[in-house]
Coordinates of N, CA and C in Angstrom, one line a residue:
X24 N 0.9 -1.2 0.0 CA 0.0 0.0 0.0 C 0.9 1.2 0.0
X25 N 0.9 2.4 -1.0 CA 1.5 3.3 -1.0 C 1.2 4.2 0.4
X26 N 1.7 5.5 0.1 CA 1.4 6.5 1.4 C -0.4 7.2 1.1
X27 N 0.0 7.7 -0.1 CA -1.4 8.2 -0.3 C -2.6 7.4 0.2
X28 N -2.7 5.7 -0.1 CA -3.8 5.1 -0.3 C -3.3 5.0 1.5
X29 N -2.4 4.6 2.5 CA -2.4 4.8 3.6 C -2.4 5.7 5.0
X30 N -2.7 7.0 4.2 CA -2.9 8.5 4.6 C -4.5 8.1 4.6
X31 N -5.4 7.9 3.1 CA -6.9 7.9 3.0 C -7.3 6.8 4.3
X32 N -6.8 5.5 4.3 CA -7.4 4.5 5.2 C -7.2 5.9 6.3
X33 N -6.5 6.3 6.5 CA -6.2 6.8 8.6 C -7.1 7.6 8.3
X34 N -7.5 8.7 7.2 CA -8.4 9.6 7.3 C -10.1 9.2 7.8
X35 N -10.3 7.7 6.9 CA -11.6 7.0 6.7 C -11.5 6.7 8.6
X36 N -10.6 6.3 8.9 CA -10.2 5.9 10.1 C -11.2 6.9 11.4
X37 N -10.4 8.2 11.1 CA -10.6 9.0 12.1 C -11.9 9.7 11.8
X38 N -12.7 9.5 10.7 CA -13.7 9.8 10.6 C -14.7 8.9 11.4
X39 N -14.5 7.6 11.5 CA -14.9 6.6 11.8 C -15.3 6.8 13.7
X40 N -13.9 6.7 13.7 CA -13.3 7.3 15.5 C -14.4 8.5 15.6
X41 N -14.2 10.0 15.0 CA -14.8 10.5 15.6 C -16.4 10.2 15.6
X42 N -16.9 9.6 15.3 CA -18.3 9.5 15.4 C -18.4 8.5 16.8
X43 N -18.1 7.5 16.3 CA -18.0 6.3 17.6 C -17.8 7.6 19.3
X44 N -16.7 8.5 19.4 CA -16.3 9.1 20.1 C -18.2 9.9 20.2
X45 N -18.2 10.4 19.7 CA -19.3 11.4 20.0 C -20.5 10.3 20.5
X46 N -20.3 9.1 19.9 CA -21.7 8.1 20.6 C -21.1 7.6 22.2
X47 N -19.9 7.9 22.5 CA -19.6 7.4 23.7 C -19.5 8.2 24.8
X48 N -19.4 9.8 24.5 CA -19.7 11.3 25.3 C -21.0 11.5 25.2
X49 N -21.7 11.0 24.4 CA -23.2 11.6 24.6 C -23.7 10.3 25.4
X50 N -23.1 8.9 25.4 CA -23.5 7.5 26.4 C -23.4 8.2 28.1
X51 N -21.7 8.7 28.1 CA -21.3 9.2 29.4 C -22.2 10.3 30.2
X52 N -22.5 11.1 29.4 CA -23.1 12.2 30.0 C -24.8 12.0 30.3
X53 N -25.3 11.1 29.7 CA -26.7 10.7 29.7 C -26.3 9.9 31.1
X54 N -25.8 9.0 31.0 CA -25.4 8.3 32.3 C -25.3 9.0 33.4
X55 N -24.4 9.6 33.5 CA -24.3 10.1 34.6 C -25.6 11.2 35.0
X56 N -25.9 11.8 34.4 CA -27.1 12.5 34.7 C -28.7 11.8 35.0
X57 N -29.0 10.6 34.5 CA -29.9 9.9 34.7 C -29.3 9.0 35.8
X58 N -28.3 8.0 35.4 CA -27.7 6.9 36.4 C -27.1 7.3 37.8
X59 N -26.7 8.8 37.6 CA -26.0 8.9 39.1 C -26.0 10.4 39.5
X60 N -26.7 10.6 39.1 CA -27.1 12.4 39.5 C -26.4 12.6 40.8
X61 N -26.0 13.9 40.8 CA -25.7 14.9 42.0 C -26.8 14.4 43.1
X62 N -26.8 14.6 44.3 CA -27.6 14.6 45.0 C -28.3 16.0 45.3
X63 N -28.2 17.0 45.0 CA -29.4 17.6 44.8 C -30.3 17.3 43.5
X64 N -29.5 17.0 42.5 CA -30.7 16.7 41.4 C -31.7 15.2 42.0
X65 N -30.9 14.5 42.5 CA -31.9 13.2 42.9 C -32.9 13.3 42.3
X66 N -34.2 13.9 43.0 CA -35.5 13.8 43.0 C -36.1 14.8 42.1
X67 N -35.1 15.2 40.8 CA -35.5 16.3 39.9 C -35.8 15.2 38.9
X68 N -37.1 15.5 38.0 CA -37.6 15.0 37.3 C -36.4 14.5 36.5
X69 N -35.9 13.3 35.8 CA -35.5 12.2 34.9 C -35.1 13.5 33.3
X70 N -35.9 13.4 33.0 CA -35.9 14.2 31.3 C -35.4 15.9 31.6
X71 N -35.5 16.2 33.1 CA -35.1 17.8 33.6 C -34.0 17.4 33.4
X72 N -32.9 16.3 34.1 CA -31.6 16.7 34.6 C -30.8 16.8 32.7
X73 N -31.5 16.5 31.7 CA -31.0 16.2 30.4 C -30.8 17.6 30.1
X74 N -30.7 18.5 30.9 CA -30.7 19.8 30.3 C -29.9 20.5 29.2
X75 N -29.9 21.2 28.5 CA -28.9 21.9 27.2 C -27.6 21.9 28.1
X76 N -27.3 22.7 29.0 CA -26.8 23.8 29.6 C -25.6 22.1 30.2
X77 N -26.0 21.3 30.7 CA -25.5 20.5 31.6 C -24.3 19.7 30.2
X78 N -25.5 19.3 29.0 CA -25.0 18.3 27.9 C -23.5 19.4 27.6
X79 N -23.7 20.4 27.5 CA -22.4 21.5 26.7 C -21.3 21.0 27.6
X80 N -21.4 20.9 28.7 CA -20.2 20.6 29.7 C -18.9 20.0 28.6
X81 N -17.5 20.0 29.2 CA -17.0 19.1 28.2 C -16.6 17.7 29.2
X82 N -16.3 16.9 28.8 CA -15.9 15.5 29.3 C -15.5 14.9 30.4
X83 N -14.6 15.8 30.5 CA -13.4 15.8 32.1 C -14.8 16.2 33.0
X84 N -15.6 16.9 32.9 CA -16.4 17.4 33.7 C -17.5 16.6 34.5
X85 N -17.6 15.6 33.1 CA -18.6 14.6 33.9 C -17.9 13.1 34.1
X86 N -16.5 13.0 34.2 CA -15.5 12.3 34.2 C -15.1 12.9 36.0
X87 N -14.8 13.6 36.2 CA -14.9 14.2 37.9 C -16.3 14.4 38.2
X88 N -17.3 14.5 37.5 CA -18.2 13.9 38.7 C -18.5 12.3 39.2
X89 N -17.9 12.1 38.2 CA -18.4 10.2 38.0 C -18.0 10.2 39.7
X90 N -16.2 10.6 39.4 CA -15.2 10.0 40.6 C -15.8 10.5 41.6
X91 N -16.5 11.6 42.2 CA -17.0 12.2 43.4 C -18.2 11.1 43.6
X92 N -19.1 10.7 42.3 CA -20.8 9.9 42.8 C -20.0 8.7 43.0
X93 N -19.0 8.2 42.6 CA -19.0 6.5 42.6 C -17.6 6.0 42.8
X94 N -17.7 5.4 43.5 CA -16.2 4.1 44.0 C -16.0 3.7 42.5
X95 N -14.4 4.2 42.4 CA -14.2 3.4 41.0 C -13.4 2.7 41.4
X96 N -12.9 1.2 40.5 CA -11.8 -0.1 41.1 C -11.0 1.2 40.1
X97 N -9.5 0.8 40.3 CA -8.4 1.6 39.9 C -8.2 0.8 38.4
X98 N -8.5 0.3 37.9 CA -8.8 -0.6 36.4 C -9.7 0.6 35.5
X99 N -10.7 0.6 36.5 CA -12.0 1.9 35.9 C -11.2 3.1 35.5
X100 N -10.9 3.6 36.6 CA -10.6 4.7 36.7 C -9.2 4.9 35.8
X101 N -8.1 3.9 35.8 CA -7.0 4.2 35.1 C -7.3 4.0 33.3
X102 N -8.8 3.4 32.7 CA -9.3 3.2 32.3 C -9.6 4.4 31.4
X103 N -10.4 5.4 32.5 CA -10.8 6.6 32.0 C -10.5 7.6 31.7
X104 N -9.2 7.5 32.6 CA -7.9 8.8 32.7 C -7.2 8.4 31.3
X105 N -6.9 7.7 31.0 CA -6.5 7.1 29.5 C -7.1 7.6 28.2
X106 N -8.7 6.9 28.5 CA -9.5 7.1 27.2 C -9.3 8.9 26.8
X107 N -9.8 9.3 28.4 CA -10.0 11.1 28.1 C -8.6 11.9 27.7
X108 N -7.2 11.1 28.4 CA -6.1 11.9 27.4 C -6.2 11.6 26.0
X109 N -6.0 10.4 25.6 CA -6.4 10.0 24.6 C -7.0 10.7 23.7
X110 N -8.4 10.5 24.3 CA -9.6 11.5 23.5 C -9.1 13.5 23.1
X111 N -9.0 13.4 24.2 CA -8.1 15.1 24.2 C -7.1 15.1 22.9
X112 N -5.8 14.2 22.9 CA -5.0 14.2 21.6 C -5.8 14.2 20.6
X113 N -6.7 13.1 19.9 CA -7.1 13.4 19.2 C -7.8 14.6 18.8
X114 N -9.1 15.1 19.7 CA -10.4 16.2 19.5 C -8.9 17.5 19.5
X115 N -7.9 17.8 20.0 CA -7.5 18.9 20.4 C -6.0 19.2 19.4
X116 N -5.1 18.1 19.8 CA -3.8 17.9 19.0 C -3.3 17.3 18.6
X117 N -3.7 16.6 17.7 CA -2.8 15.6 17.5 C -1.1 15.5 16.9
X118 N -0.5 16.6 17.1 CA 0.8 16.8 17.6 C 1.2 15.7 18.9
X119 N 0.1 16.0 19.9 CA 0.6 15.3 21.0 C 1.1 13.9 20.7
X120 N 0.4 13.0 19.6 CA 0.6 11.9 19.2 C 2.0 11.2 18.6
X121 N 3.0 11.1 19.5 CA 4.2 10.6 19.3 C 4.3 9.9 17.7
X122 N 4.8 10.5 17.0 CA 5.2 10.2 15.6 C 4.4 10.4 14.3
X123 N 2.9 11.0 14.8 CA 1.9 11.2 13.9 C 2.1 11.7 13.0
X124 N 2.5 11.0 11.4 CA 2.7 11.7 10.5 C 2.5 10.8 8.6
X125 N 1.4 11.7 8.4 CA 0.7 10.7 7.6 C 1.1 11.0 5.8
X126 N 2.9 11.3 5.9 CA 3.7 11.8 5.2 C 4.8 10.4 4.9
X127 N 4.7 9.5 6.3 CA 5.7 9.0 5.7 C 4.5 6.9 6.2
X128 N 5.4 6.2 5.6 CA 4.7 4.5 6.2 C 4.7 4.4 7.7
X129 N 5.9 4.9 8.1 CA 5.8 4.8 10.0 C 5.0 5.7 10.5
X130 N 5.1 7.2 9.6 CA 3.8 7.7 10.7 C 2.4 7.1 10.5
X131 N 2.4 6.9 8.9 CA 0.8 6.6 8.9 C 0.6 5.0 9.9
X132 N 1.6 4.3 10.3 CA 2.0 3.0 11.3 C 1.4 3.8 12.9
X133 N 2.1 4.3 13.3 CA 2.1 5.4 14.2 C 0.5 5.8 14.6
X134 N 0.2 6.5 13.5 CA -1.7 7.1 13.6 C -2.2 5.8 13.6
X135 N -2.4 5.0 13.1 CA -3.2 3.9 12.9 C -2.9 3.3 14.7
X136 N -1.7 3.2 15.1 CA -1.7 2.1 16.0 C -3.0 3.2 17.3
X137 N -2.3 4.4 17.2 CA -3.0 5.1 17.9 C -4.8 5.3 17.9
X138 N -5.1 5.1 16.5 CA -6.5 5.1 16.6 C -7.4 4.1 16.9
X139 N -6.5 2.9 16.7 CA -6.9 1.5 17.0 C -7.1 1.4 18.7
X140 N -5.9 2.2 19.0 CA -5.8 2.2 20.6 C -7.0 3.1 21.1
X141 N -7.1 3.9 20.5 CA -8.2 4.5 21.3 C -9.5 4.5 21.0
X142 N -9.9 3.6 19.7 CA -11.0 3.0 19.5 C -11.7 2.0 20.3
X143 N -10.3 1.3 20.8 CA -10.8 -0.2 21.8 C -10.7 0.5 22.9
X144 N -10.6 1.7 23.6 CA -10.7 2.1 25.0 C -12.0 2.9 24.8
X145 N -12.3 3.8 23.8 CA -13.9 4.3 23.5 C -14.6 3.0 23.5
X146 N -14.6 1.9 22.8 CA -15.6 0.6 23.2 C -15.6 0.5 24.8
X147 N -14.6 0.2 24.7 CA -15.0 -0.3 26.5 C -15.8 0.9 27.6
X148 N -15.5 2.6 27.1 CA -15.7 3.0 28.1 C -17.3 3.0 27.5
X149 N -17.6 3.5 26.3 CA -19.1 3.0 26.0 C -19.8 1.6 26.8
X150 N -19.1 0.3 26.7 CA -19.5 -0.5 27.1 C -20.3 -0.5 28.7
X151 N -19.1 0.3 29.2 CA -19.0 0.5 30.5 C -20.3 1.3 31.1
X152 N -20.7 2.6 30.8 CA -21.8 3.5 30.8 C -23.2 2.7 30.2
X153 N -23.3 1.9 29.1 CA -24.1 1.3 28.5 C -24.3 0.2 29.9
X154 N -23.8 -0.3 30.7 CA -23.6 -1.7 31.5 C -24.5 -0.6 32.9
X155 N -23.7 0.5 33.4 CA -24.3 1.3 34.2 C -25.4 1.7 34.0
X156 N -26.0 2.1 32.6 CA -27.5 2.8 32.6 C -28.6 1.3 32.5
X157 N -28.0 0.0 32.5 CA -28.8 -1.1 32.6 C -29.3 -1.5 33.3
X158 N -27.7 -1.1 34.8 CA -28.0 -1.5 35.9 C -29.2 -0.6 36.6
X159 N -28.9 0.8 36.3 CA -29.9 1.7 36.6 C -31.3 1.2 36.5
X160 N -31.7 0.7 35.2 CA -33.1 0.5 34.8 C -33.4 -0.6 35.1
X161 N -32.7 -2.0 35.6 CA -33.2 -2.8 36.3 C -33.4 -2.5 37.6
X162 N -32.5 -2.2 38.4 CA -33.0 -1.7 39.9 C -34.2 -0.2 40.2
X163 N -34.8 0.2 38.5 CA -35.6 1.0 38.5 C -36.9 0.5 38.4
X164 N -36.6 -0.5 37.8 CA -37.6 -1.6 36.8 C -39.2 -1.2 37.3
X165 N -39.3 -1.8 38.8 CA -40.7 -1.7 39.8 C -41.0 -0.2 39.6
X166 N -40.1 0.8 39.2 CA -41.1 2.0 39.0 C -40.9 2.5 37.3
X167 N -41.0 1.7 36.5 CA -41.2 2.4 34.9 C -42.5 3.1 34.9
X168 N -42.0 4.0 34.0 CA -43.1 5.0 33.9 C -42.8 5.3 32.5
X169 N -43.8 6.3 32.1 CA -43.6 7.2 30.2 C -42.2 7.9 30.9
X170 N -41.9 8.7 31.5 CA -40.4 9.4 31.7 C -39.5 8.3 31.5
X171 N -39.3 7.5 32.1 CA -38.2 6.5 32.0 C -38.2 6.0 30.5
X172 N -39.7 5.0 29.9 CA -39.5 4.8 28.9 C -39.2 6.4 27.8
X173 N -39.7 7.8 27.9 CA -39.0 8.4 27.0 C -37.1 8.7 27.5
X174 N -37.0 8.3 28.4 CA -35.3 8.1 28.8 C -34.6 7.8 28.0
X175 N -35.2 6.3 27.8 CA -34.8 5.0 26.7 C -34.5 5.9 25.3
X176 N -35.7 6.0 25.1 CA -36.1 6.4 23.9 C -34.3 7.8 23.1
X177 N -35.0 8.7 24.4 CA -33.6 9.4 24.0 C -32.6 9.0 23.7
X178 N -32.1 8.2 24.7 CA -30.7 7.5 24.8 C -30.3 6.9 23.3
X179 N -32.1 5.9 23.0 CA -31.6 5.3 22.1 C -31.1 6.0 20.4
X180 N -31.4 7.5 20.5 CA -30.9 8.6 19.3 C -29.6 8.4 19.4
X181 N -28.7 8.1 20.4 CA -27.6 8.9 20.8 C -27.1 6.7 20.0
X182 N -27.3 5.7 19.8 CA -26.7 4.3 19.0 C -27.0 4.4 17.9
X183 N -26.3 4.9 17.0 CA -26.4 5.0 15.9 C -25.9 3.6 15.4
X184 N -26.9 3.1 14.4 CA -26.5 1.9 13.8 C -25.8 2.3 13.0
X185 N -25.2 3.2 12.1 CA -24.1 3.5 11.2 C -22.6 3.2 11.8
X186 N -22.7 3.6 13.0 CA -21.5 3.4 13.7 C -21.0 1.8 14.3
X187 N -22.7 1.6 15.0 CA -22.2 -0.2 14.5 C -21.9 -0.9 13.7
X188 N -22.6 -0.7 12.6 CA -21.8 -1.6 11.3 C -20.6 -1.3 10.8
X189 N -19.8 0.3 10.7 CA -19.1 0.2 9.8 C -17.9 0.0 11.0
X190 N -17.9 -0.3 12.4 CA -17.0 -0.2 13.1 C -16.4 -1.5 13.0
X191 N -17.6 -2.6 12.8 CA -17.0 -4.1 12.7 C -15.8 -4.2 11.7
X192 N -15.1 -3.3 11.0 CA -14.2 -3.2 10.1 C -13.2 -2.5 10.2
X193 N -13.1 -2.1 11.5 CA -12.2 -1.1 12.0 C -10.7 -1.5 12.0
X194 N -10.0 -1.8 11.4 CA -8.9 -2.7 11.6 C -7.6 -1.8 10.6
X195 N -6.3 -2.3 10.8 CA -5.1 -1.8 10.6 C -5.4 -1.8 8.9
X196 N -4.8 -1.3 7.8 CA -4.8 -0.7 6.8 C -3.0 -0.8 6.5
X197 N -2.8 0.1 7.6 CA -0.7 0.1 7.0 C 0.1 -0.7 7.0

């Protein structure tokens, strides 16, 4: 594979990434606001705490609140401190990204290993929040109501089947 045709795979790549990324910040933030609210919000209506104002936050934000609502095992949490540098290189600099350069075979080696890496830690932390809002709704279960089921409903805008299918193909190129 020349550079050009392995510059296009990284690009298709991170086009890929950023969507998956945006379904796994919008998983986190739903989460945490429905699954583990502040305790003042507690007893604030379910579809209230989804507010505009709260969703703008950026990442780290509901990433330190997680750690204030909830015991994390140090696997979790070293887990998340990862994904979100990670995430940051990518959304912010990817300078940061030790050898990123989609100019020569080793950088485009370089980007690729990097987006693979932080593709399989966006899975898991999706997995993770997805596992959380389950547990939520079974220990909610005895009180379903229309709020909860339009919860669902929301949530379920934010799984884009585009992103499941074309991710099953996510794989090295260089």
């Amino acid at each position: 594979m020349d550079i050009s045709q392995a510059a296009s795979s990284i690009l298709r790549k991170i086009g890929y990434l950023l969507l998956h990324l945006q379904s796994t910040e919008k998983t986190i933030k739903v989460c945490i606001q429905i699954a583990l609210p502040d305790e003042q919000d507690f007893f604030i209506n379910v579809l209230d705490r989804l507010n505009e104002k709260e969703r703008k936050k950026p990442l780290g934000h509901f990433l330190k609140a997680l750690r204030l609502r909830a015991d994390l095992n140090s696997d979790v949490d070293e887990l998340l401190e990862r994904f979100l540098n990670h995430r940051n290189a990518f959304v912010h600099n990817l300078k940061e990204v030790p050898f990123w350069n989609l100019k020569t075979r080793e950088g485009c080696m370089a980007a690729d290993a990097f987006l693979t890496k932080l593709h399989k830690e966006s899975k898991e932390v999706h997995l993770l929040f997805l596992g959380i809002l389950n547990a939520w709704k079974i220990q909610t279960e005895n009180e379903t109501s229309a709020e909860e089921e339009a919860c669902v409903a929301k949530l379920s805008k934010y799984q884009s089947p585009i992103i499941k299918r074309k991710y099953r193909n996510f794989q090295s190129d260089c």
